[in-house]
Coordinates of C-alpha atoms and ligand atoms in Angstrom, one line a residue:
X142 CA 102.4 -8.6 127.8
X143 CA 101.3 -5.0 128.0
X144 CA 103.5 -2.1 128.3
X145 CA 101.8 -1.0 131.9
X146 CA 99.8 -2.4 133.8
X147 CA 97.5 1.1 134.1
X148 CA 97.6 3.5 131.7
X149 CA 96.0 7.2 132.9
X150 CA 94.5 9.6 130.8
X151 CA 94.5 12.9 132.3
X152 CA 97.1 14.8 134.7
X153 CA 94.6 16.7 136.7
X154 CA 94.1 16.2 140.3
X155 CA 92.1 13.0 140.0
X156 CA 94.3 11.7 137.6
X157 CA 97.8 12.1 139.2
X158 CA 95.9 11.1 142.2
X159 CA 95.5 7.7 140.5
X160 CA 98.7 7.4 139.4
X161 CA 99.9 8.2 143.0
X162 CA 97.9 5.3 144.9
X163 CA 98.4 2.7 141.9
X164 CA 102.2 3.5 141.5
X165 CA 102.9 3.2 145.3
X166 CA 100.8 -0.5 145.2
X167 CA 103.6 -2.0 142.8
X168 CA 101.6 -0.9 139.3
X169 CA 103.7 -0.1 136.2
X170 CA 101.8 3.2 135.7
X171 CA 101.7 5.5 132.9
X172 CA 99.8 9.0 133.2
X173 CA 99.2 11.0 130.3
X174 CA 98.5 14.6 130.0
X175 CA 97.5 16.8 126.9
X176 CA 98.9 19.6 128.5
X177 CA 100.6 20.7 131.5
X178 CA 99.7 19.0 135.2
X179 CA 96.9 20.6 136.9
X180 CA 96.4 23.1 133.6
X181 CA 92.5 23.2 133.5
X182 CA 89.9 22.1 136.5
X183 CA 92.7 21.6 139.4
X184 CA 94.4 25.3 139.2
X185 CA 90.9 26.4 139.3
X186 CA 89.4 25.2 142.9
X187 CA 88.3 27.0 145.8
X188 CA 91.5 25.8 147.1
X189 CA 89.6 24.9 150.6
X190 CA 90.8 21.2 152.3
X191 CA 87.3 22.0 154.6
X192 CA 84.2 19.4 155.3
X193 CA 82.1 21.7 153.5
X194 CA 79.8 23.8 155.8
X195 CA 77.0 23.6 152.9
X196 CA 77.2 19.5 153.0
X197 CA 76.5 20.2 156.9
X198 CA 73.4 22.3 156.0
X199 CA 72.1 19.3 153.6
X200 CA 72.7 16.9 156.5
X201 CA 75.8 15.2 154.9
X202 CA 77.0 14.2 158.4
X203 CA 79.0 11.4 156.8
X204 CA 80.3 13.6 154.0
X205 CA 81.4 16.1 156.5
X206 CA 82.9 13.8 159.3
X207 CA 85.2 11.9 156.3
X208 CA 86.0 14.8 154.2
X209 CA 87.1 16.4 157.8
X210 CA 89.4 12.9 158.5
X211 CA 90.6 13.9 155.2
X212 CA 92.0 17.2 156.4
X213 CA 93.7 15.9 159.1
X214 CA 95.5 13.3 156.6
X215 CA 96.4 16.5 154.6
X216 CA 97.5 18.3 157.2
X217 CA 100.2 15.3 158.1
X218 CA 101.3 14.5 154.3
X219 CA 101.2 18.1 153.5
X220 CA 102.2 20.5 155.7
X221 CA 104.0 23.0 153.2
X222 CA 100.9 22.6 150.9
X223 CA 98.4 22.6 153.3
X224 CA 97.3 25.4 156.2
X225 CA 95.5 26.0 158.7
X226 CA 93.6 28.8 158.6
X227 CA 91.0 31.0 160.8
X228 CA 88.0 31.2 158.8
X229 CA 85.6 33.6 159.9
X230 CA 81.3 34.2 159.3
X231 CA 80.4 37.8 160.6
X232 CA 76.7 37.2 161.4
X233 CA 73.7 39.0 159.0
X234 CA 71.0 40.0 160.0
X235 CA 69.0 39.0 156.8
X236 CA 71.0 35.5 156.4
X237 CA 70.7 32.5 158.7
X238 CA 70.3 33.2 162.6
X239 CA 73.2 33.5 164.7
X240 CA 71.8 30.4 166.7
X241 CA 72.0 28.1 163.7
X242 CA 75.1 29.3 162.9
X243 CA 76.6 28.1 165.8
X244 CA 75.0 24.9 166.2
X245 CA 76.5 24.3 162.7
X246 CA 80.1 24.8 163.8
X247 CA 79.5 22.9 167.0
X248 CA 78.3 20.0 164.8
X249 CA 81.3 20.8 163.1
X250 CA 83.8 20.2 165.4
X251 CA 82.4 17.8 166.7
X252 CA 82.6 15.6 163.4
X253 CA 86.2 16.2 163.7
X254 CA 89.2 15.2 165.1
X255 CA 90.8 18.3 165.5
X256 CA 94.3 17.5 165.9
X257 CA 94.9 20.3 167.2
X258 CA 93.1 22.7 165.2
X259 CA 91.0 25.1 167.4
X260 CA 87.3 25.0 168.2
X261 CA 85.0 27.5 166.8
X262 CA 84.6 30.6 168.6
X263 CA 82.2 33.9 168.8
X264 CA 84.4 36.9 168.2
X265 CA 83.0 40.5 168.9
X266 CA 84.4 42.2 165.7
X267 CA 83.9 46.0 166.9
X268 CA 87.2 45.0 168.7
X269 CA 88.8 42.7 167.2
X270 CA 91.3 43.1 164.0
X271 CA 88.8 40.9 161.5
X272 CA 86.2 43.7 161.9
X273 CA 88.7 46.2 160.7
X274 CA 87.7 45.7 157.2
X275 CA 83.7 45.1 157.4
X276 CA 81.5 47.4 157.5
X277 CA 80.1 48.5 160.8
X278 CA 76.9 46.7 161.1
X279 CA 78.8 43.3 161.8
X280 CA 78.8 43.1 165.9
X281 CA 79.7 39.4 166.5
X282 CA 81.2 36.5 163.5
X283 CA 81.6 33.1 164.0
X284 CA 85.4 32.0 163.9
X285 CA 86.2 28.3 163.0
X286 CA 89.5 26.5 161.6
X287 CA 89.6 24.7 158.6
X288 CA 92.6 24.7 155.8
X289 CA 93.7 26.2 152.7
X290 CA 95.5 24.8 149.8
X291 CA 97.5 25.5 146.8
X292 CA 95.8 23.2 144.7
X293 CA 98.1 23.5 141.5
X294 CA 101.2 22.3 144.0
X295 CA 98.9 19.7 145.3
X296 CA 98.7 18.1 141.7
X297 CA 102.2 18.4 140.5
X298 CA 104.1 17.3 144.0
X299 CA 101.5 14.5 143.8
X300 CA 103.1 13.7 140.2
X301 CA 106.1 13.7 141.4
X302 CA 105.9 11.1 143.9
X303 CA 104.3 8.9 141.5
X304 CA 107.1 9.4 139.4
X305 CA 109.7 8.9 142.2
X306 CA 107.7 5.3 143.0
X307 CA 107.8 4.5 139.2
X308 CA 105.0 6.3 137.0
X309 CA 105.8 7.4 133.9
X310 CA 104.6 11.2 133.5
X311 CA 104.1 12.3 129.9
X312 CA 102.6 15.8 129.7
X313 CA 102.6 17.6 126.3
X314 CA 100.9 13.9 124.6
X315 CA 97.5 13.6 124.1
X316 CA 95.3 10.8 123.6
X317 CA 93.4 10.1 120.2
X318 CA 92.7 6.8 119.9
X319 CA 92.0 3.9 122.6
X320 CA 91.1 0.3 121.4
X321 CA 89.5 -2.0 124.2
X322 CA 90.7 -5.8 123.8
X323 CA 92.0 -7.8 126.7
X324 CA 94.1 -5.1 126.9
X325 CA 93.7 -1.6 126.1
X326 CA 95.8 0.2 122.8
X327 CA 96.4 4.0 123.1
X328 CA 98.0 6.0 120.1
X329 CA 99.4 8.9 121.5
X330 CA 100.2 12.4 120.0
X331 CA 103.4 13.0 122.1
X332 CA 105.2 16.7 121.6
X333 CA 104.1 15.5 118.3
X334 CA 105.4 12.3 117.9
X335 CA 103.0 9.2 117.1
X336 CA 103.4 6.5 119.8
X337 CA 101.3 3.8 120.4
X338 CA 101.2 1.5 124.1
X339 CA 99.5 -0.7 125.5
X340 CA 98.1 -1.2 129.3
X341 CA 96.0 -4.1 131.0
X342 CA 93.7 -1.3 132.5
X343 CA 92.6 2.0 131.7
X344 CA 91.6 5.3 133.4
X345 CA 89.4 8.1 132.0
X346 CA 90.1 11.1 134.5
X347 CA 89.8 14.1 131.9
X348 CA 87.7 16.2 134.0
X349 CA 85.5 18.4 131.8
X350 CA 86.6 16.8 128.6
X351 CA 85.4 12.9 130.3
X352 CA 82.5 12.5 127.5
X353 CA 83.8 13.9 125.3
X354 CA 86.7 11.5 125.6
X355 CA 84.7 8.6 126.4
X356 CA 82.7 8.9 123.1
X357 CA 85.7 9.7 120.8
X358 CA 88.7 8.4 121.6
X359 CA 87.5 5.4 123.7
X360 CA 84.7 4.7 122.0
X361 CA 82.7 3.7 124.7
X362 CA 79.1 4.6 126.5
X363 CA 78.8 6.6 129.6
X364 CA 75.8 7.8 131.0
X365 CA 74.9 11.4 131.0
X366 CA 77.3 13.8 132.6
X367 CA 76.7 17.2 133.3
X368 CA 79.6 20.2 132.6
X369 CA 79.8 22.6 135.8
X370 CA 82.1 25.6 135.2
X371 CA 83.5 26.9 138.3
X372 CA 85.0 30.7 138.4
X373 CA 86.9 32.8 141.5
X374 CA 88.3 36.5 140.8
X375 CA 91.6 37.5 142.4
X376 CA 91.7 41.2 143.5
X377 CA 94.2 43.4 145.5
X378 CA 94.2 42.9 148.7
X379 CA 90.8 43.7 150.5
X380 CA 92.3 43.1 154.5
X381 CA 95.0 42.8 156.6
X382 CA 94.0 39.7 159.0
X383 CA 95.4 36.4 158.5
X384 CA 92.0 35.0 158.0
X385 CA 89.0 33.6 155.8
X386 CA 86.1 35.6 155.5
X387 CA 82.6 33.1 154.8
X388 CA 80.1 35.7 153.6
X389 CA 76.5 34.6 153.4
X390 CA 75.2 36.1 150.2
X391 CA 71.1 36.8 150.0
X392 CA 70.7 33.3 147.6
X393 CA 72.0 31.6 150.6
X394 CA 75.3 30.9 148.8
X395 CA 78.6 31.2 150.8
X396 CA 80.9 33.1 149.4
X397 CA 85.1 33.3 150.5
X398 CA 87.6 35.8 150.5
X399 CA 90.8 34.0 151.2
X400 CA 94.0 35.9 151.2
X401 CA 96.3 34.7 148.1
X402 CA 99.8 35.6 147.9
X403 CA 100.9 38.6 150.2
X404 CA 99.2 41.4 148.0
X405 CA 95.9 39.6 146.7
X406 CA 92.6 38.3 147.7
X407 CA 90.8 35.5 146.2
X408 CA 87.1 35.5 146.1
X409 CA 85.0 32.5 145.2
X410 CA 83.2 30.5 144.1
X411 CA 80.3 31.0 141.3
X412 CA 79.4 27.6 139.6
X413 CA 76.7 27.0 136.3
X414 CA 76.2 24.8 133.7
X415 CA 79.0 25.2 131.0
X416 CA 78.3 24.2 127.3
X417 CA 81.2 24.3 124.9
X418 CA 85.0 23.6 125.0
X419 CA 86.4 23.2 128.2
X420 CA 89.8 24.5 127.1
X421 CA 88.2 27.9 126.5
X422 CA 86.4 28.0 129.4
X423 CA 86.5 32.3 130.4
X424 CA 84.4 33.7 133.3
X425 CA 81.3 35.7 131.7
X426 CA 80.9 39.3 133.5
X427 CA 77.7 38.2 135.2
X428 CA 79.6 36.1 137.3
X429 CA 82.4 38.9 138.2
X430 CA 79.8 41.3 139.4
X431 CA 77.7 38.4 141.1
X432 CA 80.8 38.2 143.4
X433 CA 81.8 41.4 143.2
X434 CA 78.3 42.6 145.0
X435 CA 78.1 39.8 147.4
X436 CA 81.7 40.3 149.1
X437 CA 80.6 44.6 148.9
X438 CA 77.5 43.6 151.2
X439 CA 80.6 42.9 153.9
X440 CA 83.7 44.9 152.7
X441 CA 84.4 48.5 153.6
X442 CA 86.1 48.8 150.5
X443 CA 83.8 48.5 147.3
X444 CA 84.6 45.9 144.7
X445 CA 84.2 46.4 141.2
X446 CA 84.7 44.6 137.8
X447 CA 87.7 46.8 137.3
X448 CA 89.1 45.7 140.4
X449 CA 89.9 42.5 139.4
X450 CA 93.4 41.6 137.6
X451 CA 92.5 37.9 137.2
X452 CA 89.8 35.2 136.7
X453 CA 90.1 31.8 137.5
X454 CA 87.8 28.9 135.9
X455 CA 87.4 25.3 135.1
X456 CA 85.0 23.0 134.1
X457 CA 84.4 19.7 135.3
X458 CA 81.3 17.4 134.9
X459 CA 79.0 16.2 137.4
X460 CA 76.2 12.7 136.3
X461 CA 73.4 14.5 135.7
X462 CA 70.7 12.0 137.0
X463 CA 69.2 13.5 140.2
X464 CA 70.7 12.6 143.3
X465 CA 73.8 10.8 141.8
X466 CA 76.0 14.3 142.3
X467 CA 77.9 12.7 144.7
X468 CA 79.2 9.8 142.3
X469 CA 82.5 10.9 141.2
X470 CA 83.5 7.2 139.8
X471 CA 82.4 4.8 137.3
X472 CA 83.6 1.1 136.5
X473 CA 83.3 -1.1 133.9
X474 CA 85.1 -4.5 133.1
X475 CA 84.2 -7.9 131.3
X476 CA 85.1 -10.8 130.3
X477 CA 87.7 -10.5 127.2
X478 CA 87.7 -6.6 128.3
X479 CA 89.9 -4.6 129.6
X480 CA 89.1 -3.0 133.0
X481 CA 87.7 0.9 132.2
X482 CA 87.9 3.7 135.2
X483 CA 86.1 6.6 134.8
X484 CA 86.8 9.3 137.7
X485 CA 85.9 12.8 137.6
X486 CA 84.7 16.1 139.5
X487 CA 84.7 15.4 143.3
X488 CA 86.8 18.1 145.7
X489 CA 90.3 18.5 146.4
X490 CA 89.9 17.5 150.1
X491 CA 89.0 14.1 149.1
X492 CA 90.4 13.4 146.0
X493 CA 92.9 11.4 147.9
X494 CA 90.9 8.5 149.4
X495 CA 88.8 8.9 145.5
X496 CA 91.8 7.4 144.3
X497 CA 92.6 4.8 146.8
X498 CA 88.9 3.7 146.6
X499 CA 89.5 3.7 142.7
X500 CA 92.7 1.8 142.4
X501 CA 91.0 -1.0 144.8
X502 CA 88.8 -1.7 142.7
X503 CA 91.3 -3.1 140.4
X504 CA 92.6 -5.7 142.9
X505 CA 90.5 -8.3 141.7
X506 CA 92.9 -7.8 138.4
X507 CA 95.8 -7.6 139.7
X508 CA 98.2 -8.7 142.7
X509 CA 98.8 -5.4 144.5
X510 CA 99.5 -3.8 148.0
X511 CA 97.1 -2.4 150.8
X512 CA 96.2 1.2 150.3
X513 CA 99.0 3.6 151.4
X514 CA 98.6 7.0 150.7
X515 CA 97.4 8.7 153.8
X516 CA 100.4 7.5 155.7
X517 CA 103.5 8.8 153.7
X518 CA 104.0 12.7 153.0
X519 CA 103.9 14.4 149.7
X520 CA 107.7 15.2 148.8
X521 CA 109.3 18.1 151.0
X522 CA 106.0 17.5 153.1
X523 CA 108.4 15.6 156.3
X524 CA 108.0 17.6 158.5
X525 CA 105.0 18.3 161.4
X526 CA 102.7 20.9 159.9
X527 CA 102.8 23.3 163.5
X528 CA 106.3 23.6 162.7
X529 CA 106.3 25.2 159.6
X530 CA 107.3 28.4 161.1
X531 CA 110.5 26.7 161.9
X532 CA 111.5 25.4 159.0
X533 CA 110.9 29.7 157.7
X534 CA 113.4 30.1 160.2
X535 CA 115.6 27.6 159.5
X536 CA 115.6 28.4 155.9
X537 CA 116.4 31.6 156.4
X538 CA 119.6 31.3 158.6
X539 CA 120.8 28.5 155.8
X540 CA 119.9 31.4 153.1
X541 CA 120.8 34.1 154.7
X542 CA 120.0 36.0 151.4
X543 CA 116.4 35.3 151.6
X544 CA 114.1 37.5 153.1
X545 CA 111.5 36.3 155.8
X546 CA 108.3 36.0 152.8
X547 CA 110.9 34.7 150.1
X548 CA 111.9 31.9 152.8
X549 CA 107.9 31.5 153.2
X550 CA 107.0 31.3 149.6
X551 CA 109.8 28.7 149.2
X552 CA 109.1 26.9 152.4
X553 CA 105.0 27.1 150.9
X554 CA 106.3 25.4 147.8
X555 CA 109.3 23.1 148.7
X556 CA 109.3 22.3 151.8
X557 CA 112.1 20.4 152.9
X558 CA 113.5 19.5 149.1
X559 CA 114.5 23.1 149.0
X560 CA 117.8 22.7 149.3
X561 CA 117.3 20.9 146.0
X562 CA 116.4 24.3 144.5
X563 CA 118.6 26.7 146.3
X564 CA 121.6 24.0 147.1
X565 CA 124.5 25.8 148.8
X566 CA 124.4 29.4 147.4
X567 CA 125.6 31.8 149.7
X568 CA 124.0 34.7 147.5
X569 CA 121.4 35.4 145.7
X570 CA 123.6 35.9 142.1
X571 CA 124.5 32.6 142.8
X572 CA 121.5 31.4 141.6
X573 CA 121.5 32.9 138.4
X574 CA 119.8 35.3 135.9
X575 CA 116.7 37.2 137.9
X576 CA 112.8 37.4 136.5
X577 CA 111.2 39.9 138.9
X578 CA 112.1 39.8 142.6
X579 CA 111.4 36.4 143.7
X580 CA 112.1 33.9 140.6
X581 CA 115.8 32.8 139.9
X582 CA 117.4 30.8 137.3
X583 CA 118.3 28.0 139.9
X584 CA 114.3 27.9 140.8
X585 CA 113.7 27.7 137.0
X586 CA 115.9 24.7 135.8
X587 CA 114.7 22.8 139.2
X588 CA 111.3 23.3 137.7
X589 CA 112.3 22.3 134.5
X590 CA 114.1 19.7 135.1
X591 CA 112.3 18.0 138.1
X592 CA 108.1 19.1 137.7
X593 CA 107.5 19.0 134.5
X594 CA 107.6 23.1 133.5
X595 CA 108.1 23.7 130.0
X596 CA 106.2 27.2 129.6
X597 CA 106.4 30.7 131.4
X598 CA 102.6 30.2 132.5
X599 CA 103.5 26.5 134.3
X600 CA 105.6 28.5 136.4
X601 CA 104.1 31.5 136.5
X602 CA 100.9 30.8 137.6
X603 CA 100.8 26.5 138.5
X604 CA 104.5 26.3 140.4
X605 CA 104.1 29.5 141.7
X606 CA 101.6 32.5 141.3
X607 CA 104.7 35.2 140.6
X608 CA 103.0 35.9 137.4
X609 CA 100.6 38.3 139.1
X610 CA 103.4 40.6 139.8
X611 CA 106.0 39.8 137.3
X612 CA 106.3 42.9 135.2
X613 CA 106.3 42.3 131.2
X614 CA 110.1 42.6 130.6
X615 CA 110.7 39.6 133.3
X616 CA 108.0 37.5 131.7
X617 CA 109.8 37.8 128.1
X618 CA 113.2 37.0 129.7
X619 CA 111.6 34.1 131.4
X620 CA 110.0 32.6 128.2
X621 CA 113.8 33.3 126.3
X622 CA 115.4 31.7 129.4
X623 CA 112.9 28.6 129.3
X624 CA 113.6 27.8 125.9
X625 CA 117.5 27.2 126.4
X626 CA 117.8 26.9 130.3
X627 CA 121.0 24.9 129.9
X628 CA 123.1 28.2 128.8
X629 CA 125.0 30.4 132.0
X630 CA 123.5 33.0 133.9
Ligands
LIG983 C1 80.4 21.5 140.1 C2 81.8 21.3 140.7 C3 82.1 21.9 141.9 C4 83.4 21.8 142.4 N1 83.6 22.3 143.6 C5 84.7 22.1 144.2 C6 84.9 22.6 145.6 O1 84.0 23.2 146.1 N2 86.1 22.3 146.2 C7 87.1 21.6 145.5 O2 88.1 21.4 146.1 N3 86.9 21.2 144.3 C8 85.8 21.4 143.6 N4 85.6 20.9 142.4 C9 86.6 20.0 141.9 C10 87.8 20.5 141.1 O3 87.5 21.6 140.3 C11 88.2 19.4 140.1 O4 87.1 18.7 139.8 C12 89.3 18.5 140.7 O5 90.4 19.3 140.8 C13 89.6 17.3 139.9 O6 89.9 17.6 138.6 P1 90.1 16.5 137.5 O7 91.4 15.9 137.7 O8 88.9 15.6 137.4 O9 90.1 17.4 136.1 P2 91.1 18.4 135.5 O10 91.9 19.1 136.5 O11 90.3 19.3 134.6 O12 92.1 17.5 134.7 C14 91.7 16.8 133.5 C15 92.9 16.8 132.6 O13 92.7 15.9 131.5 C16 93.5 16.4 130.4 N5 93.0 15.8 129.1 C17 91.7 15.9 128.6 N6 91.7 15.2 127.4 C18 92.9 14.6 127.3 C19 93.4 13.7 126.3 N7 92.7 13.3 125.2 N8 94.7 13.3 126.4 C20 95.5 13.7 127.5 N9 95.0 14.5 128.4 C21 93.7 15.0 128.3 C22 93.2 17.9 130.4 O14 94.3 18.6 129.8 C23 93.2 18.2 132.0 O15 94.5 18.6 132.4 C24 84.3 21.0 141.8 C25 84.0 20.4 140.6 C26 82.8 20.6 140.0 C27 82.4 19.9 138.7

């Protein structure tokens, strides 16, 4: 008998995704990651649970109206992760008509069930706080709701409720070798121990490295698969409002500047072809001024290269036969041959129901139960996402330490597991040695000990984005810290 009944290769959205559905429907799942969870592609996303106002404009109706069900599943088994957001398109003059514009976001709404999201709007921005930042020529914008997301969360909380219904994780071990029989054998470099096991099925979800993987450690064909490299710049903050912009840029592109953190904006996306190693994937300079000049066409405030303190990219692969972009899956099994899944690129907002379609498609092999996901909440996620301003407040009178954004950021993050983080501390040196303002020793050995963090940069930039203040001196004491946490302080 093999040693799981499902064996994943790849702890990236689509692949702790997998391990989610399958390990919920009574499968001994193991999911195995080269790296850290969420370390390439799926820290890299637009971070936008949306239906995608571009599928609209291609006449994806269905597209739009599920990936917008999607959302509203998010929004319920999520809420810490996931929020609603005011996402606003001043109109241009040189870009599509005002008209169109809002016949889009009728269409819009009207392929969703809101849930109690508002309905897109016409703002006058000469009087109104959005305009303060654009430059004059914007009279009216377009304002609609759809949701932001910390993606890199998204994939490790995931993780973690596979793991609490059973999955083994394993990051740090990476795959070399898989031999297809009746069942599949994987050898395994695990924090560099050689370990072989064995699984009736098997699932490809490497993201960029998919082919690659396919051809060399699997050994088996796939058809042609194209790498898309995917890049967003962070910058200081650019505005004050609590919203999205949508800028339309002159190749008809849209272009968003989300707020990220309290002191930075994030401005994306710019996709191409990608040739190479997708572990080195870095953000060429044409693509930093290419946004750069399309969010200065709207901004007051000019931004340059220099402006930018981080770039974010990943690298995923799309089939490269025409019109099969939206194929995100690929199965294979035979007589005498183990069952082969191959999953990769797709968006966050629907990388949920990807997997639930995915692990159906192994009933046929296995006795397993009905599809379960979008009824039960992420962990810390039980609560109903328009009260996440209580649960600020409630944190804050538990912790009376905390200020108002550290309760937020913690609320963002844990949700209601935080007293698993904070416990009963009464003050702040209670929870031990201090890296920066924010991160605490306590926050560190939860991480360590309960998601998987075994670096400074897991935490720094997946389990939290306090690296993009933490001065140098906290970062060393961080990486010293992490490499005995057990000691005091
Ligand atoms: C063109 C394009 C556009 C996109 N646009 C959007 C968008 O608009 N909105 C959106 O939400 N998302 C978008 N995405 C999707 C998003 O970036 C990711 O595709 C998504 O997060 C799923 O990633 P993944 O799990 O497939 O891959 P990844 O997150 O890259 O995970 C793959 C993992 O496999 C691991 N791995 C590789 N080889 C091995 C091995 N031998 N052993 C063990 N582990 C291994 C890697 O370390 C990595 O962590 C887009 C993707 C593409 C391609």
């Amino acid at each position: 008998m093999a040693d799981y009944d499902l064996a994943i290769i790849g702890g990236g959205l689509n692949g702790v995704s997998l391990a989610r559905d399958a390990a919920g429907r009574g499968l001994r799942v193991i999911l195995i990651e080269q790296g850290d969870l969420g370390g390439a592609a799926s820290s890299a996303t637009p971070r936008l649970i949306h239906g995608d106002l571009s599928v609209l404009e291609r006449r994806g109706f269905r597209r739009v109206r599920r990936a917008l069900a999607e959302r509203r599943t998010w929004l319920r088994i999520a809420p810490h992760l996931v929020r609603p957001m005011s996402f606003v398109i001043p109109a241009h003059a040189d870009e599509r008509p005002p008209w169109l514009l809002r016949a889009g976001l009728y269409v819009y709404d009207a392929l969703a069930n809101r849930g109690g999201l508002p309905a897109a709007t016409t703002l006058d921005i000469t009087h109104h706080p959005v305009g303060n930042a654009l430059k004059r020529p914007f009279g009216i914008a377009f304002e609609y709701a759809d949701c932001i997301v910390d993606d890199s969360r998204l994939v490790v909380l995931t993780a973690l409720d596979a793991a609490e219904r059973g999955a083994a994780i394993r990051t740090g071990a990476r795959c070399v070798r898989a031999d297809r029989t009746d069942i599949w054998r994987l050898a395994l470099i695990d924090r560099g121990h050689r370990r072989v096991i064995t699984a009736r099925a098997l699932a490809n979800a490497t993201g960029g490295w998919t082919s690659l993987v396919a051809e060399t450690v699997l050994r088996q064909p796939v058809p042609a698969m194209a790498a898309v490299q995917m890049s967003q710049i962070v910058v200081p903050k650019l505005f004050e409002s609590d919203n999205v912009y949508v800028f339309q840029n002159t190749d008809g592109r849209l272009i968003f500047a989300s707020p990220f953190q309290p002191d930075f904006t994030l401005i994306g996306t710019v996709t191409h072809g990608f040739t190479g190693d997708p572990a080195i994937v870095a953000m060429p300079s044409a693509d930093v001024s290419y946004l750069c000049e399309a969010v200065s066409r709207y901004f007051r405030e000019r931004v340059t290269p220099t402006d930018v303190v981080r770039t974010v990219s990943g690298v995923n692969l799309t089939l490269a036969a025409a019109g099969r972009r939206d194929l995100t899956m690929l199965f294979h099994a035979r007589r005498r041959k183990a069952p082969l899944l191959t999953i990769f690129g797709g968006d966050v907002t629907t990388s949920r129901l990807r997997a639930e379609r995915a692990v159906t498609r192994l009933t046929p092999f296995y006795p397993m139960s009905r599809p379960w996901t979008s009824g039960a909440t992420l962990p810390g996620g039980d609560f109903p996402w328009d009260r996440f301003e209580t649960e600020v407040d409630l944190a804050c009178h538990r912790w009376q330490f905390l200020s108002e954004p550290q309760a937020r950021r913690l609320v963002a993050a844990y949700g209601t597991r935080l007293p698993d983080v904070l416990g009963e501390a009464k003050t702040r040196e209670e929870l031990g040695q201090a890296f920066g303002p924010e991160l605490t020793g306590a926050e560190v050995r939860y991480l360590m000990a309960r998601e998987w963090a075994r670096f400074p940069e897991d935490i720094l930039w997946r389990r939290s984005k306090l690296g993009l203040t933490m001065p140098v001196a906290d970062r060393d004491a961080l990486a010293v810290f992490m490499a005995n946490p057990l000691r005091t302080g």
